[in-house]
Amino acid sequence: MDESALTLLTAGLVAGADAIWVTVVSAANAPDTPVSVWPTAITVGLSALVAAYFLLAVRRLHVLYVDTFPPFWKVQQLAGGLGTAIEMEEAARRVSTRTGHQ
């Protein structure tokens, strides 16, 4: 969980820095003049970091979601394969007997 939060916070920080940089470059240049090479290179680099952190964040969130809410077939396997709702105590008893914990 800590790595996921850190990834999301860093993604937000990099995206904010990119937005500020693009705003400053846009405000500093006249509409009819092209942007020079260095500001363009910095903009491309920051935007690539934003895209990379976005992909990392999506992956981390997917892993967190799957760990928190397991697929139904895994839960159904633990519950005995019935496909019907059972009481929490009964489910805990079945899990403990299968894993050998009493």
CSV table of C-alpha atoms in Angstrom, one decimal:
chain,number,residue,atom,x,y,z
A,1,MET,CA,0.0,0.0,0.0
A,2,ASP,CA,2.8,2.4,0.8
A,3,GLU,CA,4.5,1.9,-2.6
A,4,SER,CA,1.2,2.5,-4.4
A,5,ALA,CA,0.5,5.7,-2.4
A,6,LEU,CA,4.1,6.9,-3.1
A,7,THR,CA,3.7,6.2,-6.8
A,8,LEU,CA,0.4,8.1,-7.0
A,9,LEU,CA,1.8,11.1,-5.0
A,10,THR,CA,4.8,11.2,-7.3
A,11,ALA,CA,2.7,11.0,-10.4
A,12,GLY,CA,0.6,13.9,-9.1
A,13,LEU,CA,3.8,15.9,-8.4
A,14,VAL,CA,5.3,15.3,-11.8
A,15,ALA,CA,2.0,16.0,-13.5
A,16,GLY,CA,1.7,19.3,-11.6
A,17,ALA,CA,5.3,20.3,-12.5
A,18,ASP,CA,4.7,19.5,-16.1
A,19,ALA,CA,1.5,21.6,-16.1
A,20,ILE,CA,3.3,24.5,-14.5
A,21,TRP,CA,6.2,24.2,-17.0
A,22,VAL,CA,3.9,24.1,-20.0
A,23,THR,CA,2.1,27.1,-18.7
A,24,VAL,CA,5.3,29.1,-18.1
A,25,VAL,CA,6.7,28.2,-21.6
A,26,SER,CA,3.4,29.1,-23.2
A,27,ALA,CA,3.2,32.4,-21.4
A,28,ALA,CA,6.8,33.3,-22.1
A,29,ASN,CA,6.6,32.8,-25.9
A,30,ALA,CA,4.8,35.0,-28.3
A,31,PRO,CA,2.1,33.2,-30.3
A,32,ASP,CA,3.8,33.7,-33.6
A,33,THR,CA,7.3,32.5,-32.5
A,34,PRO,CA,8.3,28.8,-32.3
A,35,VAL,CA,9.4,27.4,-29.0
A,36,SER,CA,13.2,26.8,-28.8
A,37,VAL,CA,14.8,23.4,-28.5
A,38,TRP,CA,15.6,23.3,-24.8
A,39,PRO,CA,12.1,24.1,-23.5
A,40,THR,CA,10.7,21.6,-26.0
A,41,ALA,CA,13.1,18.9,-24.8
A,42,ILE,CA,12.2,19.6,-21.1
A,43,THR,CA,8.5,19.5,-22.0
A,44,VAL,CA,8.8,16.2,-23.8
A,45,GLY,CA,10.9,14.7,-20.9
A,46,LEU,CA,8.4,15.8,-18.3
A,47,SER,CA,5.5,14.6,-20.3
A,48,ALA,CA,7.2,11.2,-20.8
A,49,LEU,CA,7.6,11.0,-17.0
A,50,VAL,CA,3.9,11.8,-16.6
A,51,ALA,CA,3.0,9.0,-19.0
A,52,ALA,CA,5.3,6.5,-17.3
A,53,TYR,CA,4.0,7.3,-13.8
A,54,PHE,CA,0.4,7.0,-15.1
A,55,LEU,CA,1.2,3.5,-16.4
A,56,LEU,CA,2.9,2.6,-13.0
A,57,ALA,CA,-0.1,4.0,-11.1
A,58,VAL,CA,-2.6,2.1,-13.2
A,59,ARG,CA,-0.7,-1.1,-12.6
A,60,ARG,CA,-0.3,-0.5,-8.8
A,61,LEU,CA,-4.0,0.3,-8.5
A,62,HIS,CA,-5.0,-2.9,-10.4
A,63,VAL,CA,-2.8,-5.0,-8.1
A,64,LEU,CA,-4.3,-3.3,-5.0
A,65,TYR,CA,-7.9,-3.9,-6.4
A,66,VAL,CA,-7.3,-7.6,-7.2
A,67,ASP,CA,-5.7,-8.1,-3.8
A,68,THR,CA,-8.5,-6.4,-2.0
A,69,PHE,CA,-11.4,-7.9,-4.0
A,70,PRO,CA,-10.4,-11.4,-5.2
A,71,PRO,CA,-12.2,-12.8,-8.2
A,72,PHE,CA,-15.3,-14.8,-7.5
A,73,TRP,CA,-13.9,-18.1,-8.5
A,74,LYS,CA,-11.2,-17.9,-5.9
A,75,VAL,CA,-13.7,-17.0,-3.2
A,76,GLN,CA,-16.0,-19.7,-4.5
A,77,GLN,CA,-13.2,-22.3,-4.2
A,78,LEU,CA,-12.6,-21.3,-0.6
A,79,ALA,CA,-16.3,-21.4,0.2
A,80,GLY,CA,-16.6,-25.0,-1.0
A,81,GLY,CA,-17.6,-24.4,-4.5
A,82,LEU,CA,-21.3,-24.1,-3.7
A,83,GLY,CA,-22.0,-20.9,-5.5
A,84,THR,CA,-24.5,-19.9,-2.8
A,85,ALA,CA,-24.2,-17.5,0.1
A,86,ILE,CA,-23.1,-19.0,3.4
A,87,GLU,CA,-22.6,-17.6,6.8
A,88,MET,CA,-19.3,-15.9,7.7
A,89,GLU,CA,-18.7,-18.4,10.6
A,90,GLU,CA,-19.2,-21.3,8.2
A,91,ALA,CA,-16.9,-19.8,5.7
A,92,ALA,CA,-14.2,-19.2,8.4
A,93,ARG,CA,-14.6,-22.8,9.6
A,94,ARG,CA,-14.2,-24.2,6.1
A,95,VAL,CA,-11.1,-22.1,5.4
A,96,SER,CA,-9.5,-23.0,8.8
A,97,THR,CA,-10.1,-26.7,8.2
A,98,ARG,CA,-8.6,-26.6,4.7
A,99,THR,CA,-5.5,-24.7,5.8
A,100,GLY,CA,-5.1,-26.8,8.9
A,101,HIS,CA,-5.7,-24.0,11.4
A,102,GLN,CA,-8.0,-24.7,14.3
